[in-house]
XYZ file of C-alpha atoms in Angstrom:
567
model
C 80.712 98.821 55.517
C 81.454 96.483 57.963
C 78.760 93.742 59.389
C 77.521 94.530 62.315
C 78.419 91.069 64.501
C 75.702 89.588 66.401
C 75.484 89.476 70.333
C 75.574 86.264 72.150
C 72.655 86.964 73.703
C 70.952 87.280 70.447
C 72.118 84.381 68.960
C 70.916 81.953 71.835
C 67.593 83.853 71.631
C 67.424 82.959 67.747
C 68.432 79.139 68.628
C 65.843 78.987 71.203
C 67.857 78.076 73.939
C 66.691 80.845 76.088
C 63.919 83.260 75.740
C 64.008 87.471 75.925
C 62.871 87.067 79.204
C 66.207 84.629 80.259
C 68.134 87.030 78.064
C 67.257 90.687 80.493
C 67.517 88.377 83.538
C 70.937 87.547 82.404
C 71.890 91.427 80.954
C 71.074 92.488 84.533
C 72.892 89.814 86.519
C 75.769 90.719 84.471
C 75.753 94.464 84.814
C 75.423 94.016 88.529
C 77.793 91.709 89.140
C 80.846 92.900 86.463
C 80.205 89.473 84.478
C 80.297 88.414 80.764
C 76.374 87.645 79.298
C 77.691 84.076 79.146
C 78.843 83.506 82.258
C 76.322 85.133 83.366
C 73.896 82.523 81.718
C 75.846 79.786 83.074
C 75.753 80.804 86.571
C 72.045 81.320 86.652
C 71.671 77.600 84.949
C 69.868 79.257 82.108
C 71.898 77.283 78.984
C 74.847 75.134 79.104
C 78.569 75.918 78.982
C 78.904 74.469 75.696
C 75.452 76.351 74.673
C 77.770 79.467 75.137
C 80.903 78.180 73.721
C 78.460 77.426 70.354
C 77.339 80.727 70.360
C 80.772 82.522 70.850
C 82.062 80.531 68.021
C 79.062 81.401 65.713
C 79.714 85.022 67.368
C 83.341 85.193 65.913
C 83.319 83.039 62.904
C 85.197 80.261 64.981
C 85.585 76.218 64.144
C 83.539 74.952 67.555
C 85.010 71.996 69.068
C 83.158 69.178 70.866
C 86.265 67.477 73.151
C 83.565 64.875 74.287
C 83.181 63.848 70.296
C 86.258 65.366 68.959
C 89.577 63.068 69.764
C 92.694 65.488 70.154
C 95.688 63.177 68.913
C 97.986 63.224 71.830
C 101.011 62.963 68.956
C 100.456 66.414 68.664
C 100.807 67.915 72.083
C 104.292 68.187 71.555
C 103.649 71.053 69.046
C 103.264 73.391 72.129
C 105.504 72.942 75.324
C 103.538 71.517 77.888
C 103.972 74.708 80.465
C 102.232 76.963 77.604
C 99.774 74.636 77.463
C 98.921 73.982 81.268
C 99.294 77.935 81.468
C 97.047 79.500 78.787
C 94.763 76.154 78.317
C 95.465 75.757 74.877
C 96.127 72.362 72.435
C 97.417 72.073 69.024
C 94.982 70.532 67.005
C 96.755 69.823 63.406
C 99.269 71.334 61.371
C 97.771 72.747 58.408
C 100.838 74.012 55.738
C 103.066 76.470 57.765
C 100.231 77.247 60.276
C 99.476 75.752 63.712
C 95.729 74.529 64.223
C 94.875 75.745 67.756
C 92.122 74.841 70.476
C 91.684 78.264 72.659
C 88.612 78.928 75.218
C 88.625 82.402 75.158
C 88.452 84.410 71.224
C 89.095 88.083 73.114
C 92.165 86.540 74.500
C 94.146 88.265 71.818
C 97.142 88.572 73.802
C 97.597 84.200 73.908
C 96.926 84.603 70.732
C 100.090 86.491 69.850
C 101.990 84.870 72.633
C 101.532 81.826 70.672
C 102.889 83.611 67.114
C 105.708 84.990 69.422
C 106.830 81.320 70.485
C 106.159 79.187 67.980
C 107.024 81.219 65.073
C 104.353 80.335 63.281
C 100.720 81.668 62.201
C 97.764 80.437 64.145
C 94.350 78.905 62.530
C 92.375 79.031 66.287
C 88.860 76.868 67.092
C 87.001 77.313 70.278
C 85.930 74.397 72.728
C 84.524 75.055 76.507
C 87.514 75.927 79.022
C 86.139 73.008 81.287
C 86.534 70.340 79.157
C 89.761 71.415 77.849
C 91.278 72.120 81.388
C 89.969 68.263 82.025
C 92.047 66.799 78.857
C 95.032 68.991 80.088
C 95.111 67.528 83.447
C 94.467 63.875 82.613
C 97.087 64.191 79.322
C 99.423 67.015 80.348
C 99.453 68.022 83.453
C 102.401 65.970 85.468
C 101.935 68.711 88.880
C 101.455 65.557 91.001
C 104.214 63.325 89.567
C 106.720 66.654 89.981
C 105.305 66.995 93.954
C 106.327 63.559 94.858
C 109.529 63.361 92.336
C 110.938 66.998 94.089
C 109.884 65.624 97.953
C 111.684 62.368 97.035
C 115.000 64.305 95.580
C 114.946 66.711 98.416
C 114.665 63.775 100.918
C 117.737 62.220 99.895
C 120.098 65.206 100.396
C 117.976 66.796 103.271
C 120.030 68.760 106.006
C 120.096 67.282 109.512
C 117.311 67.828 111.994
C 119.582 70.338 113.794
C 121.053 72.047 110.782
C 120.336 75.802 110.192
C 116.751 75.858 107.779
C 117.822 78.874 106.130
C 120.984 76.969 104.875
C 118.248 74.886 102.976
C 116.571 78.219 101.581
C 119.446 78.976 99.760
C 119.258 82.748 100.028
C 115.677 82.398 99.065
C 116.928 81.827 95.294
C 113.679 80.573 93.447
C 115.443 76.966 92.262
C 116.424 75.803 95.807
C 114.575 72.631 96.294
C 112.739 73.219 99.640
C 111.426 77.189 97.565
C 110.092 74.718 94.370
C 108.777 72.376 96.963
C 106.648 74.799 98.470
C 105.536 76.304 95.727
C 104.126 73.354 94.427
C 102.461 72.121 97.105
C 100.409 75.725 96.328
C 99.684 75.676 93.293
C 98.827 72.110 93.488
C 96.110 72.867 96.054
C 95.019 75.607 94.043
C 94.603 74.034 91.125
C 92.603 71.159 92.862
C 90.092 73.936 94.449
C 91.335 73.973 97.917
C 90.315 76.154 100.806
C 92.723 75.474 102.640
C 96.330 73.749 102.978
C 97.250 71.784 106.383
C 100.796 71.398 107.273
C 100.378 69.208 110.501
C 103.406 68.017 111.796
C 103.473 64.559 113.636
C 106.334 62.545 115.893
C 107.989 60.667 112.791
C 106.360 62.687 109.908
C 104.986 66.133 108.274
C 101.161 65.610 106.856
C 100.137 68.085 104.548
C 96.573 67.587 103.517
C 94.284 69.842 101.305
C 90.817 70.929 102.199
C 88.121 70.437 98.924
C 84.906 71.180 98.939
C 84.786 71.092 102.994
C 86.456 67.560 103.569
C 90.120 67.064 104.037
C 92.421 64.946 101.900
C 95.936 63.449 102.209
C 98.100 65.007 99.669
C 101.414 63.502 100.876
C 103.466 63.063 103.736
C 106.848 65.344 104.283
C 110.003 64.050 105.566
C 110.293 64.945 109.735
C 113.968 65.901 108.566
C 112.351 68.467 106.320
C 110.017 70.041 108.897
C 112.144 72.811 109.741
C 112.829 74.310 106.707
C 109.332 74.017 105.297
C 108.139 75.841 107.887
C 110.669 78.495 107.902
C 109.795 78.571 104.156
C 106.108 79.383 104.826
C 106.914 81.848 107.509
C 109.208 84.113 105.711
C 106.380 84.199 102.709
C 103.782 85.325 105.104
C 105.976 87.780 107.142
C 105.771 85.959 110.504
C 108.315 85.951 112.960
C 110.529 82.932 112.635
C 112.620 82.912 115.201
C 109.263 82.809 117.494
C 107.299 79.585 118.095
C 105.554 79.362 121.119
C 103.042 81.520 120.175
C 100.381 81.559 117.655
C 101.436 83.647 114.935
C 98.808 84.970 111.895
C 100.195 87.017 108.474
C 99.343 86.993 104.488
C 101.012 85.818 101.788
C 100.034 87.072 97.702
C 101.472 84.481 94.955
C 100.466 84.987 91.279
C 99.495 81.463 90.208
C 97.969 80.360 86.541
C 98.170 84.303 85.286
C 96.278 85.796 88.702
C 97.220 87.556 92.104
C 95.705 84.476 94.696
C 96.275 85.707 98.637
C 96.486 83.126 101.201
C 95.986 83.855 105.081
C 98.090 81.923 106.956
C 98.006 80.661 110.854
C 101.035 79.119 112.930
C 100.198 77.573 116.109
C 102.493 75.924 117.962
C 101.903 71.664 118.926
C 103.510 68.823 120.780
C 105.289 68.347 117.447
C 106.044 71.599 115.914
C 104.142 74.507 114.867
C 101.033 73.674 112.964
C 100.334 75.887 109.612
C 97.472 75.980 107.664
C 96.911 78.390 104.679
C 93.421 79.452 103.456
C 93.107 80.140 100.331
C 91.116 83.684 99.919
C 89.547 83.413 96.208
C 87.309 86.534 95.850
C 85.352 84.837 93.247
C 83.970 82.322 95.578
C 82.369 85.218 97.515
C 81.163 86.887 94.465
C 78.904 83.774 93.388
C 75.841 86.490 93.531
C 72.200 84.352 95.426
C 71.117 82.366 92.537
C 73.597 80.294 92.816
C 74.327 79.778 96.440
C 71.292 77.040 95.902
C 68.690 78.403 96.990
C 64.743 76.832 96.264
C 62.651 79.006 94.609
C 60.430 80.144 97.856
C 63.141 80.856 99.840
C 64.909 82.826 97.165
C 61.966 85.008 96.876
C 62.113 85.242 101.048
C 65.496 86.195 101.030
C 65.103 88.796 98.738
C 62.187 90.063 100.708
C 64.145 89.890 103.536
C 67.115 91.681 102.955
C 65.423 94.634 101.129
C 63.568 95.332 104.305
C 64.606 99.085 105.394
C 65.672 98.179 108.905
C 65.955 95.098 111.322
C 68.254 92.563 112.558
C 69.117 89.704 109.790
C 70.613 87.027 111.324
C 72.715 84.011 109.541
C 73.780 80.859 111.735
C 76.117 78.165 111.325
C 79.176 76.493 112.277
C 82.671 77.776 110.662
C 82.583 76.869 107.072
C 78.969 76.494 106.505
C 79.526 79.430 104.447
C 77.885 82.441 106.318
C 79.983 85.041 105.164
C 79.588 83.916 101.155
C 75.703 84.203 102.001
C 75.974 87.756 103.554
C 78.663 88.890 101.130
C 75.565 87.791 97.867
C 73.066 89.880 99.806
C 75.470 92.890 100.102
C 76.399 92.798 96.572
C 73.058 92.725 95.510
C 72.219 96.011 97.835
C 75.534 97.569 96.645
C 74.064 100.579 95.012
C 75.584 104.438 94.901
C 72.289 105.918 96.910
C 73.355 103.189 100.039
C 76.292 103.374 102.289
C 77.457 100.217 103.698
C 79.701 99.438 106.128
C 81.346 96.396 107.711
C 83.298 95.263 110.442
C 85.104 92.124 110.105
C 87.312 90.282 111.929
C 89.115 89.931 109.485
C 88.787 91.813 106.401
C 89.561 88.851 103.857
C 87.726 90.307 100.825
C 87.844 93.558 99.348
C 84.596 95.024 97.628
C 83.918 98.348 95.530
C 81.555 100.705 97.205
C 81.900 98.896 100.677
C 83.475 100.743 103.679
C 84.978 97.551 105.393
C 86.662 98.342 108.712
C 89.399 95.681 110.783
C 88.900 94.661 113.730
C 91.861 95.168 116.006
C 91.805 93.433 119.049
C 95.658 94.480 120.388
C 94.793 98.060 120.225
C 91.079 98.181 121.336
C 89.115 98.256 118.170
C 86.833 96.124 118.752
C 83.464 95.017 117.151
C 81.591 97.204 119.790
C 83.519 100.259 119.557
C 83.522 99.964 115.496
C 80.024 99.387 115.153
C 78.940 102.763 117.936
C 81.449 104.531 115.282
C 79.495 103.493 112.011
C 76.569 104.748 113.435
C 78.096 108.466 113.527
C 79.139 107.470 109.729
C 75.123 107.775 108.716
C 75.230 104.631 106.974
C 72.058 102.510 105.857
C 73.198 99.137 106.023
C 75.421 97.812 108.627
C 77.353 93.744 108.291
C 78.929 92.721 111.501
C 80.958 89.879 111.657
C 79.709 88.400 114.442
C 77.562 88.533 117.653
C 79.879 87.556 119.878
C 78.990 89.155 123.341
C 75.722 91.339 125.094
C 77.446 94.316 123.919
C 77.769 94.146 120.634
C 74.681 92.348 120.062
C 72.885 95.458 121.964
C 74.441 98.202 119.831
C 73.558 96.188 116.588
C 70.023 96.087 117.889
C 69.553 99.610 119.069
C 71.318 100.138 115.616
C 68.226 98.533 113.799
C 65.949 100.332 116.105
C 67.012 103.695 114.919
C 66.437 103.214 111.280
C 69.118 100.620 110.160
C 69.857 97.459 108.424
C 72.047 95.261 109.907
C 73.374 92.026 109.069
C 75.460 89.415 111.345
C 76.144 86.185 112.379
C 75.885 83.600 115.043
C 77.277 80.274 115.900
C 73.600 78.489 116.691
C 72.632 75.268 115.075
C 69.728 76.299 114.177
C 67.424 79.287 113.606
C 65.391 79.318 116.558
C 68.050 78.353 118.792
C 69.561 82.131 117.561
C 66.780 83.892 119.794
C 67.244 81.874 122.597
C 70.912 82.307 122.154
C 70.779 86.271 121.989
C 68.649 86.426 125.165
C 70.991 83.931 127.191
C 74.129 86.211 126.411
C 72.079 89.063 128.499
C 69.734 90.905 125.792
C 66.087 91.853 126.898
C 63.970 89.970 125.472
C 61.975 92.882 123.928
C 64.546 94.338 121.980
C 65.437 90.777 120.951
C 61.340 90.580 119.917
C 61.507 94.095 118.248
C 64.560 94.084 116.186
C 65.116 90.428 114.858
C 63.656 90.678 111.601
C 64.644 87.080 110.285
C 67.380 84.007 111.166
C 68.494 81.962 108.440
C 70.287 78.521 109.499
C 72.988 77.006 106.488
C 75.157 74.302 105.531
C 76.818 73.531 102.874
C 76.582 69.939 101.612
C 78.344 68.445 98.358
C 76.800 68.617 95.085
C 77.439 64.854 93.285
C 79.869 65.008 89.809
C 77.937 65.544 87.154
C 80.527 63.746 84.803
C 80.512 60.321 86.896
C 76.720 60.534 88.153
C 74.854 57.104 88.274
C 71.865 55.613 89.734
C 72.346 54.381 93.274
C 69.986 51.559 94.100
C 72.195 50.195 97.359
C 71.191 53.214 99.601
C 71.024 52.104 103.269
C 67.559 51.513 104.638
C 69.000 52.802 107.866
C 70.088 55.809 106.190
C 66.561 56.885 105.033
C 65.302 56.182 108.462
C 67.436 58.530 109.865
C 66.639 61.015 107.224
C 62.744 60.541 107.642
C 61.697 58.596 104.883
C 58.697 56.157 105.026
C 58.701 52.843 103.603
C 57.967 52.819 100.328
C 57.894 56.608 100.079
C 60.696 56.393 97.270
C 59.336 53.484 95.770
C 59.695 54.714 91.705
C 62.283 57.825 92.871
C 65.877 57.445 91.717
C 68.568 58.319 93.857
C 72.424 59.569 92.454
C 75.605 59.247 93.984
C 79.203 59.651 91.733
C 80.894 56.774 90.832
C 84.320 58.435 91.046
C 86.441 59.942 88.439
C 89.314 61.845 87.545
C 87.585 65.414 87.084
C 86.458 64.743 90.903
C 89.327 63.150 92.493
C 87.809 59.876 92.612
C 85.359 61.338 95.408
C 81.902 61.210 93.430
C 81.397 64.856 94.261
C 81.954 68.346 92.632
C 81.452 71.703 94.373
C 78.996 72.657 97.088
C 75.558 74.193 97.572
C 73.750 75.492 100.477
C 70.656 74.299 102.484
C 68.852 76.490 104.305
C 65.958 77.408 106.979
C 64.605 80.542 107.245
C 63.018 82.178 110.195
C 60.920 84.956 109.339
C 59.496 86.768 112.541
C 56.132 87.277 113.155
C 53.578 88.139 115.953
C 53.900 84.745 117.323
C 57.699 84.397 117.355
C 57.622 87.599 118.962
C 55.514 87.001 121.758
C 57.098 83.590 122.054
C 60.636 85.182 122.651
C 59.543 88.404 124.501
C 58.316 85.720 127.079
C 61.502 83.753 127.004
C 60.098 80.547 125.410
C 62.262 77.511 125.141
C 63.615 77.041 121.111
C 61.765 73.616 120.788
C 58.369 75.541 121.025
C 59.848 78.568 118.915
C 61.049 75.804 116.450
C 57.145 74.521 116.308
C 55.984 77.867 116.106
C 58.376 78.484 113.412
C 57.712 75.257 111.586
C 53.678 75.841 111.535
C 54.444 79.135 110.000
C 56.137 77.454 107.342
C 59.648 77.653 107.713
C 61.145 74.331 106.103
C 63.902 72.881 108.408
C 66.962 72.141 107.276
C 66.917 68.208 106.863
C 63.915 68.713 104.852
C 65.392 71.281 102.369
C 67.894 68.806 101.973
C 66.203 66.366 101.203
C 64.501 68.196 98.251
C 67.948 68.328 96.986
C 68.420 64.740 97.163
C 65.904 63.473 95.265
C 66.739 66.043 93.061
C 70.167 64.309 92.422
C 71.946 66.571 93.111
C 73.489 65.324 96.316
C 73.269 61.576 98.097
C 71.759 60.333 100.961
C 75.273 59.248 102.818
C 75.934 63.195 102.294
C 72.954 64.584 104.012
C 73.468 61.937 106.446
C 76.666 63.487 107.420
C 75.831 67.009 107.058
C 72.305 66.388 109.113
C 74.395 63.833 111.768
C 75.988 67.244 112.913
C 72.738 68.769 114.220
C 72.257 65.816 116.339
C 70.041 63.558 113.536
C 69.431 60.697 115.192
């Protein structure tokens, strides 16, 4: 009879790494949000990455390698071609006799597995080391993306057409080899490997930028040729299905590209400029949105509020921000975690950029009249209990979502306010009565998001700008024995000293005294100290927690806090 093999979970447990308790937390998470029980660990921050990739190895009889101990001769990488390598994150260790020694990251990935067989002709001993670290040898031994960008601009350079030349001559029929094709499909997949949001093709009077958004700041990739301008734009209009013999008008469309093994959709705007039509392509990843609210960085009290908050039957939830402080991430979390068979949810977004199981998700069509108000009076007929609208743009939609809440629902939207009690004030200036404002607003939360510091190049930062922790609100001497972080720069980050993003947050909950205060039209700065003595915890100061946790620096809170007006 075959042994019975042992579950991760159970294995961890038996280490002591995490405890039964860790363990159901993590079962759950997983179930709920179609995870693996290790990734599910690793997103709540309850073991390690390489705690899992241990445990898996143990799990399936594997060899576990350490790449931060274990030295992968780089005479070897020629065992495997390079593109098989950069594609399916594998190495070649050693050759053992007629077999191939192999470093995989994933043991149910049968199918690399007999990839490999099929193309090296030859049988394959594998071992097991974290994905992260072996993606991070790849691209620093490997991975020549960036040297191909430059090489294939260069080449194209020298035998590009003349300004006035026909683009789609350059296109080539669309044949996947012509240059200008490979040159745009690079510049892609380069920004998607470096975790873009977005691409920027900005053309200028003697030059074409193109610059890549990461982790909310822009960077220069490279500059194109003004001689290629044409066709690189005709390029990325014919991929997302714009019109492209039209440019003096702002044109939007889609385009789907299957990049490292999965489908990635970009959304793609063309406005026209003094120089050319502008293009920028955001890159739609529906894991991003699918992060689930432990880890949108939450502190432990406000996590708890939250989760109060948006299990309330009815109300008005409210979350403000500028564009890209990450709103719609924070609503999509809450909706996920509400995302049950007994609830109906619907949305209307503006527009619909992520798909979701179990969500009815509804367009908004501005050319033809569908608009937020006319979708939202129709949801109500659709007997649903919770209700996300996009945004609160006007006095009507922001009455039907209230008399929506009134009658039994629970709606969530946004607001472009910088802060949370500026959102009541805000609502009541567009031309709502203040008592339905008072009634129905059951909470505002206020966000940004502000960069998290590398975790491979962290070091202590004792030059931190006295000025700088002025501004923030520190004391003198109030950090006197307190360490603070910053990154010291380094490939895995892009020589930035950061690495992904986390949220900071205020939350408004409403009570008898808010409610008075706003049914009598009070100004936000005494809502804010109303708000404040109630116990919200502002912004600045729930950034700061995360500062001298080191998790971010003080020059980055500067910047994020500089944009409410710091001073």
């Amino acid at each position: 009879m075959a042994r019975k093999r042992k579950k991760i979970g159970e294995i961890l447990v038996g280490w002591g790494v995490i405890d039964a308790s860790a363990l159901a937390d993590a079962l759950k998470y997983a179930q709920e949000h179609g995870k693996r029980t290790g990734e599910a660990l690793v997103e709540l921050e309850l073991c390690s990455d390489d705690d899992v990739v241990k445990a898996l190895a143990t799990q399936f009889g594997l060899e576990y390698i350490d790449m931060d101990k274990y030295a992968v001769d780089q005479d070897n990488l020629a065992l495997i071609p390079g593109k098989l390598i950069e594609d399916y994150l594998v190495l070649p260790l050693a050759e053992e006799g007629d077999a191939l020694k192999v470093i995989i990251t994933d043991p149910l990935d049968l199918e690399t597995m007999d990839l490999l067989r099929f193309r090296l002709n030859r049988e394959i001993i594998p071992t097991l080391a974290a994905a992260s670290k072996v993606k991070r040898f790849i691209d620093k031994f490997v991975s020549t993306s960036g040297d191909e960008l430059s090489q294939t601009m260069a080449s194209i350079d020298q035998a590009a057409p003349a300004e006035d030349e026909d683009p789609l001559a350059a296109l080539d029929g669309e044949a996947d080899d012509a240059p200008i094709i490979r040159l745009v499909n690079m510049i892609i997949t380069e920004a998607v490997h470096a975790r873009a949001s977005d691409i920027h093709v900005e053309p200028m009077s003697d030059r074409v930028r193109v610059r890549y958004r990461v982790d909310g700041v822009c960077h220069v990739r490279d500059d194109i040729p003004k001689s290629m301008q044409a066709t690189v734009t005709t390029r990325l209009k014919l991929m997302a299905g714009l019109d492209i013999s039209e440019r003096r008008v702002p044109q939007d469309g889609r385009i789907k590209m299957k990049i490292g093994g999965g489908q990635v959709d970009f959304r793609v705007s063309a406005l026209p400029s003094y120089h050319g039509e502008s293009l920028v392509l955001r890159i739609l990843r529906p894991e991003s949105v699918q992060v689930g609210i432990h880890a949108l960085g939450f502190a432990e009290e406000d996590y708890e509020m939250f989760q109060r908050i948006i299990k309330r039957p009815n109300g008005v939830f409210l979350v403000t921000g500028p564009t890209g402080s990450g709103k719609t991430t924070t609503l999509y979390a809450a909706l996920q975690e509400l995302n049950r068979p007994d609830r109906k949810i619907i949305t209307a977004e503006d527009p619909v950029e992520y798909n979701f199981a179990g969500m009815n998700q509804c367009q908004v069509r501005d050319d033809i009249g569908l608009t937020f108000a006319i979708i939202l009076r129709a949801m109500l007929r659709q007997s649903p209990n919770i209700i996300l609208v996009g945004e609160i743009r006007d006095k009507e939609v922001g009455e039907v979502a209230i008399q929506a809440a009134l009658t039994g629902h629970l709606v969530f939207s946004t607001l472009h306010t910088n802060d949370a009690p500026s959102a009541i004030t805000r609502l009541i200036d567009m031309g709502i009565k203040p008592f339905l404002v008072a009634s129905a607003v059951q909470a505002i939360m206020a966000q940004r998001l502000i960069r998290l510091i590398c975790k491979e190049c962290r070091v202590e930062d004792p030059d931190v700008s006295p000025y700088t922790l002025r501004v923030l609100g520190f004391s003198d001497g109030e950090l006197d024995g307190k360490p603070l972080w910053k990154g010291a720069g380094c490939k895995r980050c892009g020589g930035t000293g950061y690495r992904g993003r986390k949220g900071i947050f205020e939350i408004l909950a409403m009570n008898s005294q808010l409610r008075d205060l706003a049914f009598s039209r009070a100004p936000a700065n005494q809502l804010r100290a109303a708000a404040r003595a109630s116990g919200m915890r502002p912004l600045l100061e729930d950034g700061k927690l995360k500062m001298l946790a080191g998790l971010t620096t003080a020059e980055e809170l500067m910047r994020i806090t500089q944009a409410e007006g710091v001073s």
